[in-house]
Short mmCIF file of C-alpha atoms in Angstrom, two decimals:
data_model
loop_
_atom_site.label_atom_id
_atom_site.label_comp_id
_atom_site.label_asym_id
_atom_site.label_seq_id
_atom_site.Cartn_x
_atom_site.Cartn_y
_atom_site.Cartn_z
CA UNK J 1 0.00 0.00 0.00
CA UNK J 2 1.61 3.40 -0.86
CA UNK J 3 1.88 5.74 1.74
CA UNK J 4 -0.62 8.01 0.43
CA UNK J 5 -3.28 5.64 0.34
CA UNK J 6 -2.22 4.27 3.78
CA UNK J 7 -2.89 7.86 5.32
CA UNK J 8 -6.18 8.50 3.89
CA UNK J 9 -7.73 4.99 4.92
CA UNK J 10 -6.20 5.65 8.57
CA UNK J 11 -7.71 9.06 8.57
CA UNK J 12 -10.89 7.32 7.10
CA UNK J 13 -10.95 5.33 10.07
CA UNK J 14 -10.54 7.46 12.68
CA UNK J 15 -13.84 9.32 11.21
CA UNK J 16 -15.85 6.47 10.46
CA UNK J 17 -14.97 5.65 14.27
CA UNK J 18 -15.90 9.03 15.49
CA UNK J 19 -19.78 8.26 13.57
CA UNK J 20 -20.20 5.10 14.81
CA UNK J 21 -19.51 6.15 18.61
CA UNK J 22 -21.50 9.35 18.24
CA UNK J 23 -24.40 7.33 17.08
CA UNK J 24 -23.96 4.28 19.51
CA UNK J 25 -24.12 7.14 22.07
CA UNK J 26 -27.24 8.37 20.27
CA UNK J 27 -29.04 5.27 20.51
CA UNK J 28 -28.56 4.41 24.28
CA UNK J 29 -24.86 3.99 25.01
CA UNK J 30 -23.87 6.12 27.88
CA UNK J 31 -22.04 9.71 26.84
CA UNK J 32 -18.99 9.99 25.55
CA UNK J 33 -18.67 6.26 25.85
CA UNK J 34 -20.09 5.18 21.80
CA UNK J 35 -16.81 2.94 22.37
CA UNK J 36 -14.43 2.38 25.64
CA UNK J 37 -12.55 -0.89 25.35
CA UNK J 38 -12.11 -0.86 29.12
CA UNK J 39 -15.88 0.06 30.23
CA UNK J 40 -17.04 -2.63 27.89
CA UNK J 41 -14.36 -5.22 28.40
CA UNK J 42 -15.05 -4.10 32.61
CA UNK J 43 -19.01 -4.36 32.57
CA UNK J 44 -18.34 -7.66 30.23
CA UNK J 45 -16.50 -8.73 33.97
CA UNK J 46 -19.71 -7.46 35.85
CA UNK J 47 -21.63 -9.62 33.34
CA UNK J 48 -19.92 -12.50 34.23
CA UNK J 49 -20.31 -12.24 37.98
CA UNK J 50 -16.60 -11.61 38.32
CA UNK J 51 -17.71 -8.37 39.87
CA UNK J 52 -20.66 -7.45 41.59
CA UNK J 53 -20.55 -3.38 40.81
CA UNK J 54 -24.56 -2.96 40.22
CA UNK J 55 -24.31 -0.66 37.79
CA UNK J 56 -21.63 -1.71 35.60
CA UNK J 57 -22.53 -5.01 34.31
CA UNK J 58 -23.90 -5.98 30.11
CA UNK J 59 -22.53 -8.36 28.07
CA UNK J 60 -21.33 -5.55 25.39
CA UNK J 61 -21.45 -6.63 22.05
CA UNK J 62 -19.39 -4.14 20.66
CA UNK J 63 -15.72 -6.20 22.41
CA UNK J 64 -16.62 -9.57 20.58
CA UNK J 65 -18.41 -7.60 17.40
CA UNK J 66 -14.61 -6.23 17.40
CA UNK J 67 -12.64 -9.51 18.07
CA UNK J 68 -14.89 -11.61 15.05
CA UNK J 69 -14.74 -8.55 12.99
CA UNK J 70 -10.66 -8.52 12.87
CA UNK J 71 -10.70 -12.14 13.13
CA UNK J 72 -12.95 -12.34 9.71
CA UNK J 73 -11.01 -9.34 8.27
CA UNK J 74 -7.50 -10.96 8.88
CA UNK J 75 -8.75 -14.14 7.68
CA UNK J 76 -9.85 -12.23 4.22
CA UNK J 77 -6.45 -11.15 3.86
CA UNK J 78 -4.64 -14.41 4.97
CA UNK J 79 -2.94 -12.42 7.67
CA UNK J 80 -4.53 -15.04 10.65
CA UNK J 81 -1.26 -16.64 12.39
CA UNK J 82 -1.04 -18.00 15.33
CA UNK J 83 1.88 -16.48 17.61
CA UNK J 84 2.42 -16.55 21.39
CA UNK J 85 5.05 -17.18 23.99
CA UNK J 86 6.16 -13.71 24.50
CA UNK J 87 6.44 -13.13 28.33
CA UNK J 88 2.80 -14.31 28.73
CA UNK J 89 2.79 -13.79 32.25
CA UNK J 90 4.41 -10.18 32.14
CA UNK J 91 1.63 -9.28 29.19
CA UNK J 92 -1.47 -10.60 31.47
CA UNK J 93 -0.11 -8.41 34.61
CA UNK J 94 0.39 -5.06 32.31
CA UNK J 95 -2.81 -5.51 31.17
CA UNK J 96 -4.32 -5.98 34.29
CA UNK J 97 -2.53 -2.29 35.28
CA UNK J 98 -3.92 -1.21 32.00
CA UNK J 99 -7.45 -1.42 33.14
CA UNK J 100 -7.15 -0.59 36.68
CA UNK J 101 -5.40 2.26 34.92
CA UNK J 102 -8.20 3.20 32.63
CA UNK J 103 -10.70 2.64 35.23
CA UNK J 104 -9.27 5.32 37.89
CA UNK J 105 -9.48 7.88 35.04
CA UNK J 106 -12.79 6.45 33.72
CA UNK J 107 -11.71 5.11 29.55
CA UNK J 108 -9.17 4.05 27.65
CA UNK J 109 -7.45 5.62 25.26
CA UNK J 110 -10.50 5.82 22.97
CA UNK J 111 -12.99 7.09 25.24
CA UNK J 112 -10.41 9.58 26.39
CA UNK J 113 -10.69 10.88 23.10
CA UNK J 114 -14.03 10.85 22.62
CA UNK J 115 -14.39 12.50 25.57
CA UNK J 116 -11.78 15.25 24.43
CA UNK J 117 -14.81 15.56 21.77
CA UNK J 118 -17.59 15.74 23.78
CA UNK J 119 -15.88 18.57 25.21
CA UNK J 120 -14.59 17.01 28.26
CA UNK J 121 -11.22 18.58 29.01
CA UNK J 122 -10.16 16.16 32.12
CA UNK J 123 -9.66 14.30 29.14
CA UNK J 124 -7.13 16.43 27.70
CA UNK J 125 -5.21 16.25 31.03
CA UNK J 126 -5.39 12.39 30.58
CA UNK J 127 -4.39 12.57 27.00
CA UNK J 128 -1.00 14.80 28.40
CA UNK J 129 -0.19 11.42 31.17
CA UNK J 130 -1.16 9.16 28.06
CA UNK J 131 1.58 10.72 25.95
CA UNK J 132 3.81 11.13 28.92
CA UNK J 133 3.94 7.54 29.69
CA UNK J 134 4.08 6.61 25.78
CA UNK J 135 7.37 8.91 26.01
CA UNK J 136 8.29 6.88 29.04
CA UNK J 137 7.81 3.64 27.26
CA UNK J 138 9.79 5.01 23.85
CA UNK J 139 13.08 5.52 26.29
CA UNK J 140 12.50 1.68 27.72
CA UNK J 141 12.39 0.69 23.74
CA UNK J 142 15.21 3.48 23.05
CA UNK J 143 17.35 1.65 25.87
CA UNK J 144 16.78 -1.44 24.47
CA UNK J 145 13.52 -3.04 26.28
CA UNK J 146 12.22 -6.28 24.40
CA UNK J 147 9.61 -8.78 25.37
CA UNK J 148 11.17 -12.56 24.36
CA UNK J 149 10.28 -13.21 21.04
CA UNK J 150 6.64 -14.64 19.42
CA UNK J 151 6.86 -18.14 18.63
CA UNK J 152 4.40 -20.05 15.82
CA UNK J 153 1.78 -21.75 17.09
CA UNK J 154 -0.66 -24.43 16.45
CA UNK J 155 -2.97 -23.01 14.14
CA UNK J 156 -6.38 -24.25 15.77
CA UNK J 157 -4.86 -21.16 18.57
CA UNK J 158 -6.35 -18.46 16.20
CA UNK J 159 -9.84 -19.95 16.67
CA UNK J 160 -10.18 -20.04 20.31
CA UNK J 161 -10.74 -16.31 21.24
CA UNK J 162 -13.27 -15.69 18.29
CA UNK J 163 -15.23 -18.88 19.34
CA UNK J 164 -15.19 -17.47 23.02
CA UNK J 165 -16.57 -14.62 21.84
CA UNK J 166 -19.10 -16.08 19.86
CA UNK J 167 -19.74 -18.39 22.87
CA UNK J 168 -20.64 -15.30 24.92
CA UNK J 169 -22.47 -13.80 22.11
CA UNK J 170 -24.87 -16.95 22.48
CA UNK J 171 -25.35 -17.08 26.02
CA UNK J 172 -26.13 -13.63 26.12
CA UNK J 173 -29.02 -14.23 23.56
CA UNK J 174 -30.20 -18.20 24.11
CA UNK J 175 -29.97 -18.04 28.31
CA UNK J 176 -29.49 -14.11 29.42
CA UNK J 177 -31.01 -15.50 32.68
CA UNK J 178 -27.08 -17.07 33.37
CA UNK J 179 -25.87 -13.44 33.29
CA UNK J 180 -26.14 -10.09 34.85
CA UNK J 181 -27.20 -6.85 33.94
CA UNK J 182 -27.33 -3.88 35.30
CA UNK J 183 -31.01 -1.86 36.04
CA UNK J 184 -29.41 1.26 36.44
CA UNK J 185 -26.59 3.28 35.62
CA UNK J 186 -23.85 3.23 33.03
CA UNK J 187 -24.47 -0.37 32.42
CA UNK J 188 -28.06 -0.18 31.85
CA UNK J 189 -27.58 2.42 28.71
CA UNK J 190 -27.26 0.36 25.88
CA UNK J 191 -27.87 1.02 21.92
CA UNK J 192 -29.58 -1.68 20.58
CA UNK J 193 -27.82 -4.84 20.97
CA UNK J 194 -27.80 -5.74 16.89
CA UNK J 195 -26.43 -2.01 16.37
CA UNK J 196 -23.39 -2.68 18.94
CA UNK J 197 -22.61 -6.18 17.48
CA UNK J 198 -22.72 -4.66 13.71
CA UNK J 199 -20.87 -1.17 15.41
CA UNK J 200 -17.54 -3.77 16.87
CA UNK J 201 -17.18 -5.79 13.55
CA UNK J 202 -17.09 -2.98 11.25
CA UNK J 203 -14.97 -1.16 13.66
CA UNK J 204 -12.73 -3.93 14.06
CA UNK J 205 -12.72 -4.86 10.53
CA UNK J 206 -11.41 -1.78 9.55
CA UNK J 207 -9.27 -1.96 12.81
CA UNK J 208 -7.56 -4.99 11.61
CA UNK J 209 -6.76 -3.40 7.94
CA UNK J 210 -5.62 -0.07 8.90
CA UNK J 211 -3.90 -1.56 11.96
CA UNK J 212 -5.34 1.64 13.72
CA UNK J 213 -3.64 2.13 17.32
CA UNK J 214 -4.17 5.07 19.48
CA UNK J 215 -0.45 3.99 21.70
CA UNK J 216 1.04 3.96 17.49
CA UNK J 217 -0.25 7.43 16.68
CA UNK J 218 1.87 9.28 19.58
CA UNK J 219 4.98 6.55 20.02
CA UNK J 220 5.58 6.55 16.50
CA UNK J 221 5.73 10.15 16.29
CA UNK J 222 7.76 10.54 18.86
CA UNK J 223 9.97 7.77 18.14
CA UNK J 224 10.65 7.45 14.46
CA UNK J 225 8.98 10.90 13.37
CA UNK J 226 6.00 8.86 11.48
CA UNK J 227 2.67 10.81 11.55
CA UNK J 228 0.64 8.31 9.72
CA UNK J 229 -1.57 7.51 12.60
CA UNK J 230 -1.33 10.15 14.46
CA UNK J 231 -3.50 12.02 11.33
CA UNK J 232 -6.18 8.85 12.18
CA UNK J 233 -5.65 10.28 15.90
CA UNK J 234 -6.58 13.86 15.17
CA UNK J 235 -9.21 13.19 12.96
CA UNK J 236 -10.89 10.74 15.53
CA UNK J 237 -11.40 13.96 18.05
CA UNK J 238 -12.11 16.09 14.49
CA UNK J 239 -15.04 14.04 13.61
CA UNK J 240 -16.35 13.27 17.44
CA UNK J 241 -16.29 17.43 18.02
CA UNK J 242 -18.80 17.82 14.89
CA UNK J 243 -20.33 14.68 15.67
CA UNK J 244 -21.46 16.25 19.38
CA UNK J 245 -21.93 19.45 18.07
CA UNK J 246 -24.48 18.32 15.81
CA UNK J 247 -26.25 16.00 17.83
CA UNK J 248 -26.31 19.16 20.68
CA UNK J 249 -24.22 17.10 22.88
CA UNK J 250 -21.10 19.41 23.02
CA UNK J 251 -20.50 20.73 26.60
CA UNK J 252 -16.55 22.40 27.11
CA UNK J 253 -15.40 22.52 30.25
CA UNK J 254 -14.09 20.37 33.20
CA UNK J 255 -17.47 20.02 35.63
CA UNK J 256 -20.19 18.10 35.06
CA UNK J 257 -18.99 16.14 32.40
CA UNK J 258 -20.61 12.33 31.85
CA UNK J 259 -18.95 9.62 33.53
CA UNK J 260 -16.07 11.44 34.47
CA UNK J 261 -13.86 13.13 37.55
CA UNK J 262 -12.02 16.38 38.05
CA UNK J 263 -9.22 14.86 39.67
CA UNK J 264 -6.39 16.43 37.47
CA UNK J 265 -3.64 14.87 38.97
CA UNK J 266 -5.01 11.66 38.76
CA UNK J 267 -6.45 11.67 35.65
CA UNK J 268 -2.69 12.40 34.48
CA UNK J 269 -1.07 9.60 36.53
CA UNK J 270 -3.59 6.88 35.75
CA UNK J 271 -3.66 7.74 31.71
CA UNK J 272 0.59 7.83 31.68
CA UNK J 273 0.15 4.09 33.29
CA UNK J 274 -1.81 3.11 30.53
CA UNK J 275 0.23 4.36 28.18
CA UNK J 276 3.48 3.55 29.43
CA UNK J 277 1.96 -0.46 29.49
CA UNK J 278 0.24 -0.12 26.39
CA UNK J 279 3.65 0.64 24.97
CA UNK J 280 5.39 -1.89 26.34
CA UNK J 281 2.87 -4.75 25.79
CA UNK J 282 3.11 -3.04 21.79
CA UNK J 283 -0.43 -1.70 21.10
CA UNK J 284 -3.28 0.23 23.12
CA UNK J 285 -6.14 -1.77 24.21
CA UNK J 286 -8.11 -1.81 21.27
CA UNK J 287 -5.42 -3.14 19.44
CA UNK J 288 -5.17 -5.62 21.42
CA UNK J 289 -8.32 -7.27 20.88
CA UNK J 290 -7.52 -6.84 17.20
CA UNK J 291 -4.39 -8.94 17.28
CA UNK J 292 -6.25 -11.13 19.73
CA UNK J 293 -8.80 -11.83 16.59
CA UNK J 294 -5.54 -12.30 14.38
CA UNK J 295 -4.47 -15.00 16.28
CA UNK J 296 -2.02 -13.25 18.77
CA UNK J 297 -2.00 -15.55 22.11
CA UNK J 298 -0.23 -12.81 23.79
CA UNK J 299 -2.40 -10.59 23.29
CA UNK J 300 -5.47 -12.29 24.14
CA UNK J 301 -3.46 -13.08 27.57
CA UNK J 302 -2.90 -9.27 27.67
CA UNK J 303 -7.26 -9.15 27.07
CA UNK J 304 -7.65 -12.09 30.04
CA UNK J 305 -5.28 -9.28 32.52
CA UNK J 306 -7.76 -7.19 31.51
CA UNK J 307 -10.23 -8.61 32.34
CA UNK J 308 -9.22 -9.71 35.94
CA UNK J 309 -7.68 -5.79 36.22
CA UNK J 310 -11.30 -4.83 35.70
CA UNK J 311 -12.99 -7.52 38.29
CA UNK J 312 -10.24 -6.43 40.75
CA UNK J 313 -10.81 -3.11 40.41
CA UNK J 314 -14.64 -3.10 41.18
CA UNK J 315 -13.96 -5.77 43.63
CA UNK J 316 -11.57 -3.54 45.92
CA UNK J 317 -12.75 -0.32 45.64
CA UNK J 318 -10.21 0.84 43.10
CA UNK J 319 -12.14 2.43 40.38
CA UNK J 320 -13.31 6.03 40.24
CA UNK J 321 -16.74 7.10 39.61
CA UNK J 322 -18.36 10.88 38.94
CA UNK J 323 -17.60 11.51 42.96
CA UNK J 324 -13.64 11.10 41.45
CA UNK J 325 -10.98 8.75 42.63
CA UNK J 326 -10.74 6.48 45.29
CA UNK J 327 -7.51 5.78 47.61
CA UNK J 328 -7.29 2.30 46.60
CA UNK J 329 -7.08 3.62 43.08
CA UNK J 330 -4.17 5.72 44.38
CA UNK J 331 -2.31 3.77 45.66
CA UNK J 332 -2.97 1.12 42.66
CA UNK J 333 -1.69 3.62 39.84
CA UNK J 334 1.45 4.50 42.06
CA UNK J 335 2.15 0.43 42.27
CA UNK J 336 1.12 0.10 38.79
CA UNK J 337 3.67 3.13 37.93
CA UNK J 338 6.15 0.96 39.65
CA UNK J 339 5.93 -2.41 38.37
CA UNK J 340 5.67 -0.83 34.95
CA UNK J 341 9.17 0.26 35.65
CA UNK J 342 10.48 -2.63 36.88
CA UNK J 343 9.02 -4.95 34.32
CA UNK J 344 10.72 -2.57 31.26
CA UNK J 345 14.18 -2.44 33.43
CA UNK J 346 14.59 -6.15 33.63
CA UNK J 347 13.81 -6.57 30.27
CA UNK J 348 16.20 -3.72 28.83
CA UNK J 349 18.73 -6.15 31.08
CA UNK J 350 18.01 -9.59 29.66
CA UNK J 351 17.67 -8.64 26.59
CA UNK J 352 21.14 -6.62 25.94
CA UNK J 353 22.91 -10.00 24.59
CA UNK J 354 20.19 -11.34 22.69
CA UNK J 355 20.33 -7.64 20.91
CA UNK J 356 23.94 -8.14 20.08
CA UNK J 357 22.64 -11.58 18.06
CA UNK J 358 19.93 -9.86 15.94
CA UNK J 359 22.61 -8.43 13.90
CA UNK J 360 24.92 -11.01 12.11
CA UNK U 1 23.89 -7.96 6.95
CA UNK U 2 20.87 -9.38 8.30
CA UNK U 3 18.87 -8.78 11.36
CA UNK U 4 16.23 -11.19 12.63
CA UNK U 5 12.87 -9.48 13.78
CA UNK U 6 10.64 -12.47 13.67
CA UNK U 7 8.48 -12.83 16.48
CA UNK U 8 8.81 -9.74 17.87
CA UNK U 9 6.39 -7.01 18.93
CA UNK U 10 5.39 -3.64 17.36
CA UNK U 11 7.51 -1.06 16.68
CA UNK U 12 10.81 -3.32 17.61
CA UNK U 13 10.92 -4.44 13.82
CA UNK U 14 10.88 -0.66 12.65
CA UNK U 15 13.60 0.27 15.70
CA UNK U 16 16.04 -2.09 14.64
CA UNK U 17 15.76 -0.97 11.22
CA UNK U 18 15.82 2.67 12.20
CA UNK U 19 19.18 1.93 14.28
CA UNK U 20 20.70 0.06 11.91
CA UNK U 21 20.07 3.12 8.95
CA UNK U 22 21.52 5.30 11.69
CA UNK U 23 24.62 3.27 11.92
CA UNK U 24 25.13 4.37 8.52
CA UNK U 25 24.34 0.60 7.56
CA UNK U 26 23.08 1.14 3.19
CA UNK U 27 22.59 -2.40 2.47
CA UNK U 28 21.19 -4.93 4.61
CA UNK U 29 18.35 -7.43 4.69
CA UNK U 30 15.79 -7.69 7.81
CA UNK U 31 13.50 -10.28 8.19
CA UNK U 32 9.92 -9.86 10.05
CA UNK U 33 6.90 -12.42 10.14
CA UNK U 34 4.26 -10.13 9.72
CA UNK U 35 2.26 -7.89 7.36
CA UNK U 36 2.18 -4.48 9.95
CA UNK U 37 5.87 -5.23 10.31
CA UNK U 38 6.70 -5.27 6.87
CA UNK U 39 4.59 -2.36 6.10
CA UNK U 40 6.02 -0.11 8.59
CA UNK U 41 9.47 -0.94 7.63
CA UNK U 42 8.55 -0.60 3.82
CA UNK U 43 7.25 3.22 5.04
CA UNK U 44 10.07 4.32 7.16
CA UNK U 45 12.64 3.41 4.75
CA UNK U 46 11.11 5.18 2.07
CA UNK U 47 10.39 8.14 4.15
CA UNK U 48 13.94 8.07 5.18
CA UNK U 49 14.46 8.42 1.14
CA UNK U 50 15.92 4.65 0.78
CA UNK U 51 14.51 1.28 -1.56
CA UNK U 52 13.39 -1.60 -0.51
CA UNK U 53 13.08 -4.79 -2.16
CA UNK U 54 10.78 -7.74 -0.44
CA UNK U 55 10.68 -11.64 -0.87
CA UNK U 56 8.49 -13.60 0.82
CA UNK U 57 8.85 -17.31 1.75
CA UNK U 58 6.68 -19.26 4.11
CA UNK U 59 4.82 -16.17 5.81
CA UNK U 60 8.29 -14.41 6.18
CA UNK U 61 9.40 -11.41 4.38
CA UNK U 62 13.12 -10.49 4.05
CA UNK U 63 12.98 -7.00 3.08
CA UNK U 64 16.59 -5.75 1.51
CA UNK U 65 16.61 -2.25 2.46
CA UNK U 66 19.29 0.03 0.77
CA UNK U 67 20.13 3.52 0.47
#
């Protein structure tokens, strides 16, 4: 694909993504939350009894519309391959710190910036800590971090995660009575559950050709001077600030903004965890459920962290709500901030031979 | 030349090819095992004004990247 062309269907993208969410949002999702991989993938947790958080708990279609959709997409382009073995472990505990991450500042990095274009400008404080710790994770990479490398794997590993999802996708619709869901708040606003499922596998179609990344848009500007995605980036919050405006849902300012705190400090320090993970485990949350649907093992580990991160989180008191953050959640970004670091310093170290090989 | 970039994770295929054009290297092959990979090499190096040339073989791509 020639650049040009490369730039104009990532900036296609990030529009098409701003539509969908605006419209989602339109027809029931809660504002400024058309798409959050980590409410979704965290109310997905309340579905499943992992948590018991009233009011965040629905099976979302949107995460598995988005896993199938790559999955189907990759498989189009015979780019499905099963891969894993990279520091599995390491992957499933930065993931878990992704979400307990997002959830103190209320998004990931998607939300964030669809919050940025619903006017919400806590957001933009999070979007300053998510390019701080993206700048954080470019010296780790600059210094020579590596994860051990992805080994092939038996194909029949690039049908498991799909076929969960589609799994879930069935229970939810044959026997909803196995799962919860919530009567009130964020987790009862829903758009219509055919919309969401259609919303996640276009989105994640497209995801899985464009290889849009929201961690790739600011790391790779930073580190190798490549706008590309940052232009799918820009245009995202573009296209969600018309998108509000027009639907009369536009409100600047920092107070009373949906589903979100005034907590500046923390809204910086839980956003630069998630991105200094994010770059570390080599994508931002929604691309990891699109490498997931590729066939990527470690990144579907990174998904199952995730997942946990978000049942933990509800489970001890960790995650913020519209009151604003909570001293569990505190203290959990600090020791997330922490094991981030240690986790890229003892890689930098054990990798600095294996370095020295790539070249012969 | 050759560096070996199979298996690992995004941008690490990209960074070793950016370090190695920084070392002044103008002909050398690296080898990835994925489509993103390969495309984000392919765009760097011609952003960074240099050729590349790819082969592929068994879901690998050596990409000979001079300039």
């Amino acid at each position: 694909m020639d650049r040009k062309k490369e730039t104009i269907m990532i900036a296609v993208m990030g529009a098409v993504f701003a539509i969908v969410a605006a419209l989602l949002t339109k027809f029931g999702n809660p504002a400024n939350m058309g798409f959050c991989i980590a409410c979704f993938i965290r109310d997905i947790a309340g579905t499943l009894k992992l948590h018991q958080a009233p009011v965040v708990q629905y099976m979302r279609p949107e995460i598995p519309g988005l896993i199938i959709g790559a999955f189907c997409m990759a498989f189009f382009r015979k780019e499905s391959a099963a891969r894993g073995g990279s520091n599995p472990l390491l992957r499933f505990v930065l993931g878990a710190f992704i979400m307990i991450g997002g959830l103190v500042f209320l998004g990931c990095p998607v939300r964030m910036m669809l919050r940025i274009g619903g006017g919400d400008f806590n957001a933009i404080i999070g979007l300053i800590g998510f390019a701080g710790g993206i700048f954080c994770g470019n010296l780790a990479l600059k210094g020579g971090f590596s994860f051990d490398r992805a080994q092939i794997l038996n194909k029949n590993e690039t049908y498991v995660l799909p076929a969960i999802q589609v799994g879930l996708l069935a229970v939810a619709f044959l026997i909803p009575g196995l799962l919860v869901f919530s009567e009130e708040g964020p987790g009862s606003m829903r758009a219509p559950v055919i919309l969401s499922l259609i919303a996640g596998l276009v989105i994640g179609a497209l995801a899985q050709r464009t290889r849009f990344c929201t961690v790739a848009g600011i790391r790779d500007s930073m580190l190798l001077g490549d706008f590309t995605m940052l232009i799918g980036f820009g245009v995202l919050i573009a296209v969600s600030i018309v998108m509000n405006i027009a639907l009369g849902k536009f409100n600047p300012g920092f107070t009373e903004q949906p589903i979100a705190h005034t907590d500046g400090v923390w809204n910086f320090l839980s956003m630069a965890l998630v991105g200094f993970a994010s770059t570390l485990v080599g994508g931002c949350p929604l691309r990891q459920l699109i490498l997931a649907g590729e066939g990527n093992v470690d990144s579907g580990i990174t998904i199952m962290g995730m997942l946990v991160g978000a049942a933990l989180s509800h489970n001890f008191g960790m995650a913020s709500s519209g009151e604003g953050t909570t001293p569990y959640g505190r203290i959990a970004v600090i020791l997330g901030l922490v094991v981030v670091v240690i986790i890229a310093l003892i890689n930098i170290k054990s990798n600095s031979n294996k370095r020295k090989e790539q070249i012969a | 030349m050759k560096i070996d970039a199979r298996g690992l994770s995004c941008p690490q295929p990209v960074l070793l090819t950016k370090n190695a054009m920084d070392d002044n290297q103008t002909n050398f092959d690296i080898i990835v095992d994925n489509p993103t990979a390969l495309n984000n090499i392919i765009r760097f190096v011609s952003k960074q004004k240099g050729e590349t040339k790819v082969t592929e073989d068994e879901g690998c791509y050596t990409i000979t990247v001079s300039k």
